[in-house]
XYZ file of N, CA and C in Angstrom:
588
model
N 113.620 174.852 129.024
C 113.860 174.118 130.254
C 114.393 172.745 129.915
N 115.308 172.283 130.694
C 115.949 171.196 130.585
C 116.140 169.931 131.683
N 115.580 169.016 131.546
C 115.610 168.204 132.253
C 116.294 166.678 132.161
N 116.985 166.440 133.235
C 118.072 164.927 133.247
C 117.670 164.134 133.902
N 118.007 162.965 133.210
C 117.105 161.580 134.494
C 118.411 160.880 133.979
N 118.806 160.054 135.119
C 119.759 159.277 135.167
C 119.420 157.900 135.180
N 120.154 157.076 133.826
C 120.064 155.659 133.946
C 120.561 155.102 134.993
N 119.596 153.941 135.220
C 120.450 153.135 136.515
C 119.541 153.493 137.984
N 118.927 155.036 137.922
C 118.692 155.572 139.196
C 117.497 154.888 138.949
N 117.202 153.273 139.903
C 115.958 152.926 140.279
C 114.695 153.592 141.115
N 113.571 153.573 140.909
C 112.646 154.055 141.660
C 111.437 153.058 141.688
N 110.771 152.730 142.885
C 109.809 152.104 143.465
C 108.607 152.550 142.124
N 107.651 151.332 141.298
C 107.124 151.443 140.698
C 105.319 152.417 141.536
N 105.521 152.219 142.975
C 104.369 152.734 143.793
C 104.624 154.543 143.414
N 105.565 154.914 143.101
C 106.109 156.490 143.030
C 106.237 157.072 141.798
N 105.844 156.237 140.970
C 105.759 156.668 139.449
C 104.731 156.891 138.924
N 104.752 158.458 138.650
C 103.604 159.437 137.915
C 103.292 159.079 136.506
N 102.110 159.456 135.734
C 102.116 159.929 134.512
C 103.327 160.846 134.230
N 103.565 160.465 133.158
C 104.875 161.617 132.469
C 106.149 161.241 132.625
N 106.587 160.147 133.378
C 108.198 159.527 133.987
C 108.273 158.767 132.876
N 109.507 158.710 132.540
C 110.495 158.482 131.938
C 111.110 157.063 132.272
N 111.279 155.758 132.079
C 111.851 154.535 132.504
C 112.162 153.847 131.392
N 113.099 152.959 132.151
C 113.478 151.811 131.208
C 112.516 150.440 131.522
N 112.324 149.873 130.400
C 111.467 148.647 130.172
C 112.222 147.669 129.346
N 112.730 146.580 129.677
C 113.240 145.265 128.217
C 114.535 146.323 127.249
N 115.117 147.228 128.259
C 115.854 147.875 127.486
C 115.827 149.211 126.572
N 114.157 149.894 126.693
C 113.824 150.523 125.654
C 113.133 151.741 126.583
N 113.489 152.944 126.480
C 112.640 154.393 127.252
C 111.562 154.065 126.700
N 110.840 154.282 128.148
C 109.122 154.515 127.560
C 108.452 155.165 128.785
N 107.510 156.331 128.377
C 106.871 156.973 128.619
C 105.282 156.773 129.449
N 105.519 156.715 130.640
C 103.988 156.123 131.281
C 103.048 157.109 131.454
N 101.843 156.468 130.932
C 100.501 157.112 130.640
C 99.655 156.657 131.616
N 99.639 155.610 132.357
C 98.835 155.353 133.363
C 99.224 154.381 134.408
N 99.200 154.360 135.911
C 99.986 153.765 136.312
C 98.508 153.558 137.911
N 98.077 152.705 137.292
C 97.084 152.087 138.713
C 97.558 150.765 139.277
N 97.553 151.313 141.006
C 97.845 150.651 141.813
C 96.378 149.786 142.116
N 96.475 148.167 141.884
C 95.562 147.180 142.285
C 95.782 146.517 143.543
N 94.906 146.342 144.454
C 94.548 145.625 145.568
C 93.694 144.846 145.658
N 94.236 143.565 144.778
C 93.166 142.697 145.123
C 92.566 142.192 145.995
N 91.342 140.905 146.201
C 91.181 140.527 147.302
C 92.136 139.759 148.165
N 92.402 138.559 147.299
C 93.359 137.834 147.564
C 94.586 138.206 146.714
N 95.994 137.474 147.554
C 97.231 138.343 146.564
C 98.027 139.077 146.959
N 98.697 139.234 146.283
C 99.736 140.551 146.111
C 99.393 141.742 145.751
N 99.305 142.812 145.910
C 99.240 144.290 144.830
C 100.152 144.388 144.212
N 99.681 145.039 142.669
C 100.153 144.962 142.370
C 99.768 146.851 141.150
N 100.999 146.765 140.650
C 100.886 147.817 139.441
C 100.429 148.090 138.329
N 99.150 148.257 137.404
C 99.365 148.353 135.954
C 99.700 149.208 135.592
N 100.681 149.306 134.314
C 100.938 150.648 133.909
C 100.498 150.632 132.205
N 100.116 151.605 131.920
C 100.031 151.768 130.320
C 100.991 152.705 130.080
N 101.815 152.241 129.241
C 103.372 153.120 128.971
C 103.331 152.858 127.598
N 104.253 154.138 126.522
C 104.373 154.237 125.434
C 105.960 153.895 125.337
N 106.097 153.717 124.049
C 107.693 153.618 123.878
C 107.888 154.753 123.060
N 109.364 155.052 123.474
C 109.320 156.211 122.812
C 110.376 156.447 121.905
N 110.478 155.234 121.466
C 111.237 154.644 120.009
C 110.881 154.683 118.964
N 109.370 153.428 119.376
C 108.659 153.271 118.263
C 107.111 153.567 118.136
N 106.890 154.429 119.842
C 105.434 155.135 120.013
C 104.302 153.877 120.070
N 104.846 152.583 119.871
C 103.846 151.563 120.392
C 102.987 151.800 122.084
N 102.214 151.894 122.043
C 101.600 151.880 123.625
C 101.096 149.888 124.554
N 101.690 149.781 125.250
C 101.729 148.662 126.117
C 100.721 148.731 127.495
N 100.911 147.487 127.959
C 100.020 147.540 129.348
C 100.845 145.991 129.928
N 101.491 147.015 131.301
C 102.568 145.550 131.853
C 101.876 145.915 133.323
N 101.874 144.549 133.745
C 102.205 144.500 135.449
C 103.366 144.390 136.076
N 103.455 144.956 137.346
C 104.792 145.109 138.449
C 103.961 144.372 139.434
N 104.500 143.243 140.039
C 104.495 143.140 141.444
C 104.541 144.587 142.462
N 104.013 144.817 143.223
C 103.809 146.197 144.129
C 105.383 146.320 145.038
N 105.994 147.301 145.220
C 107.607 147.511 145.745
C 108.884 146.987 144.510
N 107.991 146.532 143.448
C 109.480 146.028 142.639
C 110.071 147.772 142.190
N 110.915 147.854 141.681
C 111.650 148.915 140.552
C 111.874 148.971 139.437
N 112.067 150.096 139.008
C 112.294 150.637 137.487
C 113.416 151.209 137.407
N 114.199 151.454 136.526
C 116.063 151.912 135.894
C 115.138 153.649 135.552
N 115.075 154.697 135.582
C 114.618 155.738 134.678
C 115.488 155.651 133.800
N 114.996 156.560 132.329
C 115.311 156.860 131.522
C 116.230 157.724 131.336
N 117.552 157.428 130.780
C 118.506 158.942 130.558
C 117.617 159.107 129.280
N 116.913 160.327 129.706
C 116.562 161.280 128.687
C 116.355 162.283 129.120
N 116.649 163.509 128.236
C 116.560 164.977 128.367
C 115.431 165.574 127.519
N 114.688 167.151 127.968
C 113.755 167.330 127.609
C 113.899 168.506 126.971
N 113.836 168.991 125.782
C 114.260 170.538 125.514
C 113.189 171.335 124.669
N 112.765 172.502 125.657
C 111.798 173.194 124.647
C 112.226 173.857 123.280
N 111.328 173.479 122.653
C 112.082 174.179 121.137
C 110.865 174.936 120.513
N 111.236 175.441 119.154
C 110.444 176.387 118.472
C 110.234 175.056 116.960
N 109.045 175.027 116.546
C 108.751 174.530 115.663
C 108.988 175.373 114.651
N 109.970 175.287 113.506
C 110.173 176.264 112.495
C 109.382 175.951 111.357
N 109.230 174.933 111.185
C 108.595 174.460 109.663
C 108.077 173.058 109.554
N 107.020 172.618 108.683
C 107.408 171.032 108.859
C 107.615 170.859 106.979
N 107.858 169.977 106.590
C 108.303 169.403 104.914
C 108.161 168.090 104.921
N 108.094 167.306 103.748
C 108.421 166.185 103.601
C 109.228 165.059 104.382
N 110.079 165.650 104.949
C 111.108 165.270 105.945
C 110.645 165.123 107.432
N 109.816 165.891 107.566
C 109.382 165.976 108.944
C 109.139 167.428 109.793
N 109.440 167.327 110.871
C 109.171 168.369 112.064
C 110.649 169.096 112.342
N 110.703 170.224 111.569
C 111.938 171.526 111.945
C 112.009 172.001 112.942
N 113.275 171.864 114.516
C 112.689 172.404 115.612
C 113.905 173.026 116.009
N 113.593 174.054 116.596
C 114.941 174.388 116.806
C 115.108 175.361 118.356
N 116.342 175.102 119.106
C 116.444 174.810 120.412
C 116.386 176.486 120.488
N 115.634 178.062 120.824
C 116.135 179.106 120.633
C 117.086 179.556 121.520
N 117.582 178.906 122.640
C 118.562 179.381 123.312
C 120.180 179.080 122.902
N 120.061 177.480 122.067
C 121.810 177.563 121.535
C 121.264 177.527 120.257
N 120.549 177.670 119.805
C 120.043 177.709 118.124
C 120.524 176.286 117.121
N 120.650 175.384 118.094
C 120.540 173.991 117.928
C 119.241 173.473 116.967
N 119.285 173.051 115.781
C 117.969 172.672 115.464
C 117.959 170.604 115.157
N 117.035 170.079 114.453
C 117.022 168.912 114.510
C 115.873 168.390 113.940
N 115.528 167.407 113.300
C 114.327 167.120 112.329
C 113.570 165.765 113.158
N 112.585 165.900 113.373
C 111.596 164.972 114.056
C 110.765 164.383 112.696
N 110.637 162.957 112.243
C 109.622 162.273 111.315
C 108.420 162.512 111.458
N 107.170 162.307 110.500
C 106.082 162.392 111.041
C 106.010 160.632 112.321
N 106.598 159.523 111.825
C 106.481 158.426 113.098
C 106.916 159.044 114.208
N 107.999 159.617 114.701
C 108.358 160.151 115.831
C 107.592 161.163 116.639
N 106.697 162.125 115.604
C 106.256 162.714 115.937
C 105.194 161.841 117.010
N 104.509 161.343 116.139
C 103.298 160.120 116.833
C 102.227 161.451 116.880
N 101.145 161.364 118.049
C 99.989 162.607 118.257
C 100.393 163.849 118.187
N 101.779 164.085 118.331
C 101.478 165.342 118.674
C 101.712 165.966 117.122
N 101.822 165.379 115.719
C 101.654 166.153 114.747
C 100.351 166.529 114.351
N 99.270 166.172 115.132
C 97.991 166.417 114.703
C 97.706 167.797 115.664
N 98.509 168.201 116.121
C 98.824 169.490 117.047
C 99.280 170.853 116.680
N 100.654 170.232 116.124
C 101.482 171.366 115.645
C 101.603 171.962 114.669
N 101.466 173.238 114.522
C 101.756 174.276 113.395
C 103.132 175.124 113.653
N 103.327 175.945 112.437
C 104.816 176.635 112.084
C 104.646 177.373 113.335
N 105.833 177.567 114.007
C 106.090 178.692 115.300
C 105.413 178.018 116.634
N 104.905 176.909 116.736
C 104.304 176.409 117.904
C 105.703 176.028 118.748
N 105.725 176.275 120.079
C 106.984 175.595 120.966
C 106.018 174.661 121.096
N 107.494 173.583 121.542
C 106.680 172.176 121.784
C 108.199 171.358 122.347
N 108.611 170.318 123.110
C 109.064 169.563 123.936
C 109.297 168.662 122.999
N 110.724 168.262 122.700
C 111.161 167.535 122.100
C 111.845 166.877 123.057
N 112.167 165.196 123.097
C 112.444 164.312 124.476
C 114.082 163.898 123.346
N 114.677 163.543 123.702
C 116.363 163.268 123.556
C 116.692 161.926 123.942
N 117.092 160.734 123.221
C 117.683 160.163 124.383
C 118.795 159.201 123.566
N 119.849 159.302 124.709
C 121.001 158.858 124.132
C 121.707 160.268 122.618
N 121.615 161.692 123.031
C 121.840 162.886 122.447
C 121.023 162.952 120.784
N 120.033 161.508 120.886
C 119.196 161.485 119.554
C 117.520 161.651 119.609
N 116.761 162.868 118.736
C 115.612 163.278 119.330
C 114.948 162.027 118.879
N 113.821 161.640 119.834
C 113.363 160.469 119.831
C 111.692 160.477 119.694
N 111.175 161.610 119.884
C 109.407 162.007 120.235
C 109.562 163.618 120.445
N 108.720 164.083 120.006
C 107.921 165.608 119.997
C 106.442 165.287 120.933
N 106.202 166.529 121.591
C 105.422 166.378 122.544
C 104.754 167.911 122.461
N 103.422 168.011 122.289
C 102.722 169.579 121.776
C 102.382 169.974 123.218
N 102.263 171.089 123.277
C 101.525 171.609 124.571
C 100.331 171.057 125.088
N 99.844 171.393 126.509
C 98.967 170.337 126.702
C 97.680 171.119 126.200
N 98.158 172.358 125.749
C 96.215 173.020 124.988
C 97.071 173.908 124.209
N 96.280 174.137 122.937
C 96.587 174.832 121.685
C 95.326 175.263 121.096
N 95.453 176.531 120.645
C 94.423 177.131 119.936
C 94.511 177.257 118.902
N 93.931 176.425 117.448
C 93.950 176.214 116.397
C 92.538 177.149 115.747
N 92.839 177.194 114.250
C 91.803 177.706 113.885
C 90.680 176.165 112.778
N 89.406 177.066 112.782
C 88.492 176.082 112.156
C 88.556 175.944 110.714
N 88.575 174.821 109.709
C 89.203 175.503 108.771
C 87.441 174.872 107.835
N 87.307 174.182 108.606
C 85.868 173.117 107.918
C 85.282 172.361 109.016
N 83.844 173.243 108.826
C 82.659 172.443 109.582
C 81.508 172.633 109.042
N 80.592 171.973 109.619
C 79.240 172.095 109.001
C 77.929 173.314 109.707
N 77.500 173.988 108.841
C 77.407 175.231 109.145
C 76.143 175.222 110.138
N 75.467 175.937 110.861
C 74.633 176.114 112.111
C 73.353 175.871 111.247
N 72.463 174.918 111.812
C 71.065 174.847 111.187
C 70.057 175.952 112.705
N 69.863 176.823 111.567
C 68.716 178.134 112.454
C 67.862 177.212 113.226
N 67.774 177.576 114.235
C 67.369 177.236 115.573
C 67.439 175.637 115.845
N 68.621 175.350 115.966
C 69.071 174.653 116.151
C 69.603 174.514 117.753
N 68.996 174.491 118.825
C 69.691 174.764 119.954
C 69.571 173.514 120.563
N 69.987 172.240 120.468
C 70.098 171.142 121.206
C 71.413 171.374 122.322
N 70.833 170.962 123.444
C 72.187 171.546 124.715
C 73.091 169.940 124.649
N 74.238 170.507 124.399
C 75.317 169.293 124.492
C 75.399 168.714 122.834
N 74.589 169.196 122.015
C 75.054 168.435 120.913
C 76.873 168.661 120.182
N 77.064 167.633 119.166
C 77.887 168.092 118.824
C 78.124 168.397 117.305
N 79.155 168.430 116.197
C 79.393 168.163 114.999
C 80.820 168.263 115.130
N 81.363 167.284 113.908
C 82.341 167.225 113.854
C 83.244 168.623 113.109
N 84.012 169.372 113.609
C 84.876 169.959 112.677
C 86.401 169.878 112.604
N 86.833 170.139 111.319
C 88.633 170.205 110.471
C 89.439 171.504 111.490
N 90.455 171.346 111.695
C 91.271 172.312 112.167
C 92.380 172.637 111.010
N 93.130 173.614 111.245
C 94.171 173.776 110.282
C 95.087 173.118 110.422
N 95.630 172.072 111.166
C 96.665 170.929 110.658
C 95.837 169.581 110.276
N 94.547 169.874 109.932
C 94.057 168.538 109.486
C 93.298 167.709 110.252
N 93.585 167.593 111.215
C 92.788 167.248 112.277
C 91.451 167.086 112.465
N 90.674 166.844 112.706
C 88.893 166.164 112.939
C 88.705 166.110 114.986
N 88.126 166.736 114.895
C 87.433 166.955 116.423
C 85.916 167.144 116.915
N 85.416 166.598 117.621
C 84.013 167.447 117.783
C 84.039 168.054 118.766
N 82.966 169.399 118.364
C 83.337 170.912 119.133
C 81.318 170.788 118.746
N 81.435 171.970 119.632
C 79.751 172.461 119.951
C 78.892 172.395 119.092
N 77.614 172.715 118.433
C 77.038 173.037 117.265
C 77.169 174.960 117.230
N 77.340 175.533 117.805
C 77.615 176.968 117.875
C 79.117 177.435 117.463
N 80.115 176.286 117.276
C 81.750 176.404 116.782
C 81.803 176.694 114.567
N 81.819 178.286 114.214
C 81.841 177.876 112.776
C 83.201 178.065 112.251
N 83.260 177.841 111.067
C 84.207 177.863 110.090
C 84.800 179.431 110.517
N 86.317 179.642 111.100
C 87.018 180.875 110.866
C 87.250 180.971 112.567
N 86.538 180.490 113.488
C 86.470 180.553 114.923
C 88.218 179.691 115.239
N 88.752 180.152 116.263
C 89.673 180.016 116.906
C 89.309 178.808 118.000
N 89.825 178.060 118.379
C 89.458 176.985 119.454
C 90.223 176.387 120.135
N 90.276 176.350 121.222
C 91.268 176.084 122.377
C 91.101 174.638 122.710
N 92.242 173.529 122.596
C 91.872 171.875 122.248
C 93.142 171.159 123.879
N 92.482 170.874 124.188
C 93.511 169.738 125.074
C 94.070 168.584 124.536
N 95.171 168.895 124.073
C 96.192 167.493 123.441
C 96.103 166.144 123.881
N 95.733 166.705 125.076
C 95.974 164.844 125.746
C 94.783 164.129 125.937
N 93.713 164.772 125.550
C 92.454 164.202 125.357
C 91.984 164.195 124.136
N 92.131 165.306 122.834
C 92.076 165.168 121.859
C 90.474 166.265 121.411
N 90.403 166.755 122.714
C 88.732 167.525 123.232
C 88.851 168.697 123.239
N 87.785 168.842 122.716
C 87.675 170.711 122.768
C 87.088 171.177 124.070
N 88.065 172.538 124.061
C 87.812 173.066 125.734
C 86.829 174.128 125.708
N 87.455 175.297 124.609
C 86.762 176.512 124.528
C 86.844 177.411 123.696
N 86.078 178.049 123.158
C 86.372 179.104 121.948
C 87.887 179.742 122.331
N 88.326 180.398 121.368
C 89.776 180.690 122.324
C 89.055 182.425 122.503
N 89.847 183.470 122.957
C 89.754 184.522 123.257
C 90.113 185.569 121.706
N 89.273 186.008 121.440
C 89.922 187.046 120.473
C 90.302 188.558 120.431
């Protein structure tokens, strides 16, 4: 799937979701949180926590309430993760068989995500890939945790365990070594054993 946002096309900062695409000081960046304030006295106004998606720095700016934003010309293209190397993240577009190398910096979070054959959303901008973006849940396997102490049933506890890209998460005390586990990317949290 492919998606176009046009530079220039302003939009009211009150109408901007998580996930939009804008220009800031010249630079695409990616908003992660965007609360509307009403103070007592004042103006309302906007905070947004937005990433850049240059250099994956994360910010926190205010808008006066009704000002605008330029969106981002950037395009969004699902791809197939072929490999990663020294070089980075191998992805490649399977419908024109377009491929293209993402850094581990570019990558930013979502290499603590991705394995060989994972699709995943690579963002474009200005026809140069700029950020990789993993699904919003992936089922990884356990590769190292610490093993179940017999009768051990504390409700809600946790321990920390390794996934197979390396990764560190805490998952249940009932999650062992070889178990499959279903993780929400954008929280970084485990959801659920996966299905086998």
């Amino acid at each position: 799937m492919k998606i176009f946002m046009r530079d220039g096309m302003a939009t009211n900062v009150n109408q901007l979701r998580s996930g939009a695409k804008v220009i800031v000081d010249g630079a695409p960046y990616n908003i992660i949180e965007n609360d509307h304030v009403k103070p007592g006295k004042g103006q309302a106004f906007n905070r947004m926590k937005m990433r850049n998606l240059l250099t994956g720095r994360v910010i926190q700016k205010t808008f006066p309430s009704g000002a605008s934003l330029d969106m981002a010309d950037v395009m969004e293209l699902d791809m197939r993760l072929l490999y990663i190397d020294h070089t980075g993240f191998h992805l490649m577009d399977e419908s024109s068989y377009e491929q293209c190398v993402i850094s581990q910096e570019e990558a930013g979070d979502a290499a603590k995500w991705l394995k060989d054959g994972d699709q995943a959303t690579v963002v474009m901008h200005a026809g140069k890939p700029i950020s990789v973006e993993a699904a919003n849940f992936v089922e990884l396997l356990v590769t190292e945790c610490a093993p179940n102490a017999k009768g051990d049933t504390v409700s809600g506890g946790t321990k920390m365990a390794e996934v197979e890209t390396g990764c560190e998460i805490k998952v249940p005390l009932f999650i062992e070594k070889g178990d499959v586990i279903r993780i929400d990317t954008r929280t970084g949290e485990y959801v659920s054993r996966a299905a086998k």
